Amino acid sequence: MNLRFITPVLLALALGGAATVIAAQDAETPNAENNEPRAEAPAVPAPDALEPPMTMRRMAEIIQAIDPDAQAGGSGIQFTIDDIPLVVIADPNADRMRAMVPIRSADGISADELMRLMQANFDSALDARYAVAQGRLWAVFIHPLSPLEKDQLFSGFIQTINLARTYGQTYSGGATVFGGGDSNGIFQDLLKELQELGEEI
């Protein structure tokens, strides 16, 4: 990003409370024409309060609201959504998380199938991805941990589930569907259900 094109107002909005500091600095800067102080710039209102940073504890609480039988161990949590098993692993030191659904053994995947998976990763998989690790094919959602918002987490879970379900068919994350079918409605219903389960967290 070229910092020369960031205006003071945009910078203030990006930094939240910095708006009043910038306004105060402008008020003290002399006017070049008559060497008088400039009129005080109007304060930029602070943006709405953001969600707290995502942490392992907060993510575990959200997942427990979705599945009370979720099992946590070490840096991972195993749980189920709509009869699909998920594993979430997070590393606070690296500020990363991933949600994974196992699909099948990677043995026997043909070159044509791998090509199709790479094509899906480019368009229809959306924010989730197909990946191979430890001899298995997975549907995976990967995101920085701390800036992850609750609804992004829900959407990531659903897209990962959809990739596993549609493997061998449409290879779709399911969040954006064209046409007049039922898939988008099913996605929206599941997203709403997760939001309602986790709305108190």
One Martini backbone bead per residue (centre of mass of N, CA, C, O) as a GRO file, in nm:
protein
  201
    1MET     BB    1   0.096   0.035   0.023
    2ASN     BB    2   0.051   0.378  -0.039
    3LEU     BB    3   0.090   0.626   0.202
    4ARG     BB    4   0.032   0.892   0.032
    5PHE     BB    5  -0.298   0.807   0.004
    6ILE     BB    6  -0.340   0.865   0.308
    7THR     BB    7  -0.560   1.021   0.480
    8PRO     BB    8  -0.638   1.151   0.780
    9VAL     BB    9  -0.927   1.034   0.787
   10LEU     BB   10  -0.858   0.742   0.717
   11LEU     BB   11  -0.661   0.705   0.948
   12ALA     BB   12  -0.863   0.760   1.173
   13LEU     BB   13  -1.057   0.529   1.106
   14ALA     BB   14  -0.841   0.302   1.133
   15LEU     BB   15  -0.753   0.405   1.448
   16GLY     BB   16  -0.998   0.551   1.568
   17GLY     BB   17  -0.896   0.750   1.829
   18ALA     BB   18  -0.702   0.934   1.638
   19ALA     BB   19  -0.882   1.170   1.547
   20THR     BB   20  -0.835   1.378   1.782
   21VAL     BB   21  -0.532   1.406   1.740
   22ILE     BB   22  -0.540   1.518   1.453
   23ALA     BB   23  -0.720   1.760   1.514
   24ALA     BB   24  -0.525   1.890   1.719
   25GLN     BB   25  -0.287   1.931   1.525
   26ASP     BB   26  -0.438   2.113   1.322
   27ALA     BB   27  -0.502   2.344   1.529
   28GLU     BB   28  -0.178   2.408   1.572
   29THR     BB   29  -0.149   2.480   1.281
   30PRO     BB   30  -0.047   2.712   1.089
   31ASN     BB   31  -0.135   2.950   0.872
   32ALA     BB   32   0.032   3.029   0.585
   33GLU     BB   33  -0.091   3.319   0.522
   34ASN     BB   34  -0.128   3.448   0.850
   35ASN     BB   35  -0.009   3.282   1.099
   36GLU     BB   36  -0.264   3.136   1.199
   37PRO     BB   37  -0.462   2.947   1.349
   38ARG     BB   38  -0.649   2.698   1.288
   39ALA     BB   39  -0.930   2.568   1.265
   40GLU     BB   40  -1.101   2.339   1.413
   41ALA     BB   41  -1.144   2.025   1.352
   42PRO     BB   42  -1.362   1.799   1.311
   43ALA     BB   43  -1.457   1.530   1.465
   44VAL     BB   44  -1.424   1.198   1.418
   45PRO     BB   45  -1.610   0.948   1.449
   46ALA     BB   46  -1.615   0.668   1.602
   47PRO     BB   47  -1.630   0.363   1.551
   48ASP     BB   48  -1.773   0.098   1.604
   49ALA     BB   49  -1.763  -0.148   1.800
   50LEU     BB   50  -1.576  -0.417   1.811
   51GLU     BB   51  -1.490  -0.712   1.828
   52PRO     BB   52  -1.331  -0.916   1.992
   53PRO     BB   53  -1.073  -1.091   1.991
   54MET     BB   54  -0.974  -1.383   1.883
   55THR     BB   55  -0.969  -1.682   2.074
   56MET     BB   56  -0.957  -1.984   2.202
   57ARG     BB   57  -1.176  -1.936   2.414
   58ARG     BB   58  -1.390  -1.802   2.235
   59MET     BB   59  -1.407  -2.031   2.025
   60ALA     BB   60  -1.492  -2.249   2.228
   61GLU     BB   61  -1.759  -2.113   2.311
   62ILE     BB   62  -1.888  -2.113   2.032
   63ILE     BB   63  -1.870  -2.421   1.985
   64GLN     BB   64  -2.033  -2.505   2.241
   65ALA     BB   65  -2.298  -2.372   2.136
   66ILE     BB   66  -2.319  -2.565   1.891
   67ASP     BB   67  -2.151  -2.810   2.061
   68PRO     BB   68  -2.165  -2.953   2.371
   69ASP     BB   69  -1.973  -3.216   2.270
   70ALA     BB   70  -1.722  -3.086   2.254
   71GLN     BB   71  -1.361  -3.148   2.209
   72ALA     BB   72  -1.083  -3.061   2.397
   73GLY     BB   73  -0.721  -3.049   2.287
   74GLY     BB   74  -0.500  -2.842   2.325
   75SER     BB   75  -0.519  -2.686   1.998
   76GLY     BB   76  -0.798  -2.849   1.984
   77ILE     BB   77  -1.130  -2.907   1.823
   78GLN     BB   78  -1.406  -3.130   1.844
   79PHE     BB   79  -1.693  -3.143   1.617
   80THR     BB   80  -2.047  -3.090   1.521
   81ILE     BB   81  -2.220  -3.028   1.201
   82ASP     BB   82  -2.466  -3.175   1.060
   83ASP     BB   83  -2.297  -3.458   1.088
   84ILE     BB   84  -2.015  -3.305   1.072
   85PRO     BB   85  -1.684  -3.335   1.118
   86LEU     BB   86  -1.470  -3.119   1.312
   87VAL     BB   87  -1.151  -2.940   1.308
   88VAL     BB   88  -0.984  -2.717   1.536
   89ILE     BB   89  -0.689  -2.517   1.485
   90ALA     BB   90  -0.462  -2.325   1.698
   91ASP     BB   91  -0.213  -2.038   1.690
   92PRO     BB   92  -0.143  -1.768   1.875
   93ASN     BB   93   0.155  -1.708   1.792
   94ALA     BB   94   0.068  -1.708   1.473
   95ASP     BB   95  -0.230  -1.617   1.427
   96ARG     BB   96  -0.385  -1.903   1.366
   97MET     BB   97  -0.639  -2.091   1.178
   98ARG     BB   98  -0.823  -2.414   1.145
   99ALA     BB   99  -1.070  -2.579   0.950
  100MET     BB  100  -1.164  -2.937   0.936
  101VAL     BB  101  -1.249  -3.191   0.683
  102PRO     BB  102  -1.266  -3.510   0.624
  103ILE     BB  103  -1.285  -3.711   0.318
  104ARG     BB  104  -1.014  -3.880   0.221
  105SER     BB  105  -0.798  -4.055   0.078
  106ALA     BB  106  -0.515  -3.977  -0.122
  107ASP     BB  107  -0.528  -4.236  -0.239
  108GLY     BB  108  -0.599  -4.245  -0.589
  109ILE     BB  109  -0.567  -3.968  -0.690
  110SER     BB  110  -0.597  -3.818  -0.971
  111ALA     BB  111  -0.495  -3.585  -1.192
  112ASP     BB  112  -0.781  -3.491  -1.265
  113GLU     BB  113  -0.876  -3.445  -0.975
  114LEU     BB  114  -0.661  -3.237  -0.895
  115MET     BB  115  -0.743  -3.034  -1.108
  116ARG     BB  116  -1.032  -2.992  -1.001
  117LEU     BB  117  -0.948  -2.886  -0.722
  118MET     BB  118  -0.791  -2.637  -0.829
  119GLN     BB  119  -1.032  -2.510  -0.968
  120ALA     BB  120  -1.207  -2.479  -0.715
  121ASN     BB  121  -1.006  -2.299  -0.554
  122PHE     BB  122  -1.050  -2.053  -0.755
  123ASP     BB  123  -1.385  -2.049  -0.716
  124SER     BB  124  -1.609  -2.248  -0.562
  125ALA     BB  125  -1.469  -2.262  -0.267
  126LEU     BB  126  -1.371  -1.988  -0.180
  127ASP     BB  127  -1.262  -1.974   0.156
  128ALA     BB  128  -1.213  -2.251   0.103
  129ARG     BB  129  -1.022  -2.574   0.084
  130TYR     BB  130  -0.831  -2.796  -0.075
  131ALA     BB  131  -0.633  -3.060   0.092
  132VAL     BB  132  -0.313  -3.214   0.168
  133ALA     BB  133  -0.269  -3.436   0.460
  134GLN     BB  134  -0.165  -3.716   0.600
  135GLY     BB  135  -0.304  -3.884   0.354
  136ARG     BB  136  -0.534  -3.658   0.313
  137LEU     BB  137  -0.841  -3.522   0.231
  138TRP     BB  138  -0.938  -3.176   0.267
  139ALA     BB  139  -1.137  -2.941   0.422
  140VAL     BB  140  -1.037  -2.585   0.441
  141PHE     BB  141  -1.011  -2.321   0.688
  142ILE     BB  142  -0.813  -2.017   0.672
  143HIS     BB  143  -0.711  -1.787   0.943
  144PRO     BB  144  -0.673  -1.536   1.121
  145LEU     BB  145  -0.746  -1.514   1.449
  146SER     BB  146  -0.799  -1.224   1.585
  147PRO     BB  147  -0.986  -1.099   1.331
  148LEU     BB  148  -1.201  -1.302   1.376
  149GLU     BB  149  -1.530  -1.333   1.320
  150LYS     BB  150  -1.809  -1.495   1.397
  151ASP     BB  151  -1.941  -1.502   1.109
  152GLN     BB  152  -1.684  -1.603   0.970
  153LEU     BB  153  -1.671  -1.867   1.121
  154PHE     BB  154  -1.940  -1.981   1.029
  155SER     BB  155  -1.884  -1.962   0.725
  156GLY     BB  156  -1.633  -2.144   0.731
  157PHE     BB  157  -1.774  -2.397   0.828
  158ILE     BB  158  -1.980  -2.423   0.596
  159GLN     BB  159  -1.784  -2.430   0.358
  160THR     BB  160  -1.634  -2.683   0.454
  161ILE     BB  161  -1.874  -2.870   0.450
  162ASN     BB  162  -1.951  -2.827   0.151
  163LEU     BB  163  -1.693  -2.937   0.028
  164ALA     BB  164  -1.734  -3.224   0.134
  165ARG     BB  165  -2.021  -3.275   0.012
  166THR     BB  166  -1.930  -3.181  -0.302
  167TYR     BB  167  -1.751  -3.395  -0.354
  168GLY     BB  168  -1.768  -3.505  -0.690
  169GLN     BB  169  -1.946  -3.256  -0.798
  170THR     BB  170  -1.930  -2.912  -0.736
  171TYR     BB  171  -1.711  -2.799  -0.549
  172SER     BB  172  -1.861  -2.624  -0.303
  173GLY     BB  173  -1.900  -2.373  -0.056
  174GLY     BB  174  -2.209  -2.227  -0.099
  175ALA     BB  175  -2.235  -1.902  -0.062
  176THR     BB  176  -2.245  -1.897  -0.388
  177VAL     BB  177  -2.541  -1.917  -0.596
  178PHE     BB  178  -2.657  -1.994  -0.901
  179GLY     BB  179  -2.978  -1.974  -0.955
  180GLY     BB  180  -3.296  -2.167  -0.862
  181GLY     BB  181  -3.215  -2.325  -0.629
  182ASP     BB  182  -3.163  -2.458  -0.285
  183SER     BB  183  -2.873  -2.412  -0.169
  184ASN     BB  184  -2.877  -2.119  -0.060
  185GLY     BB  185  -3.102  -2.166   0.149
  186ILE     BB  186  -2.952  -2.377   0.315
  187PHE     BB  187  -2.715  -2.200   0.392
  188GLN     BB  188  -2.880  -1.976   0.534
  189ASP     BB  189  -3.011  -2.156   0.750
  190LEU     BB  190  -2.745  -2.252   0.886
  191LEU     BB  191  -2.633  -1.974   0.952
  192LYS     BB  192  -2.869  -1.884   1.133
  193GLU     BB  193  -2.842  -2.112   1.340
  194LEU     BB  194  -2.554  -2.038   1.436
  195GLN     BB  195  -2.614  -1.747   1.520
  196GLU     BB  196  -2.824  -1.822   1.740
  197LEU     BB  197  -2.637  -2.003   1.915
  198GLY     BB  198  -2.401  -1.748   1.928
  199GLU     BB  199  -2.533  -1.463   2.024
  200GLU     BB  200  -2.414  -1.450   2.339
  201ILE     BB  201  -2.081  -1.437   2.248
   0.00000   0.00000   0.00000
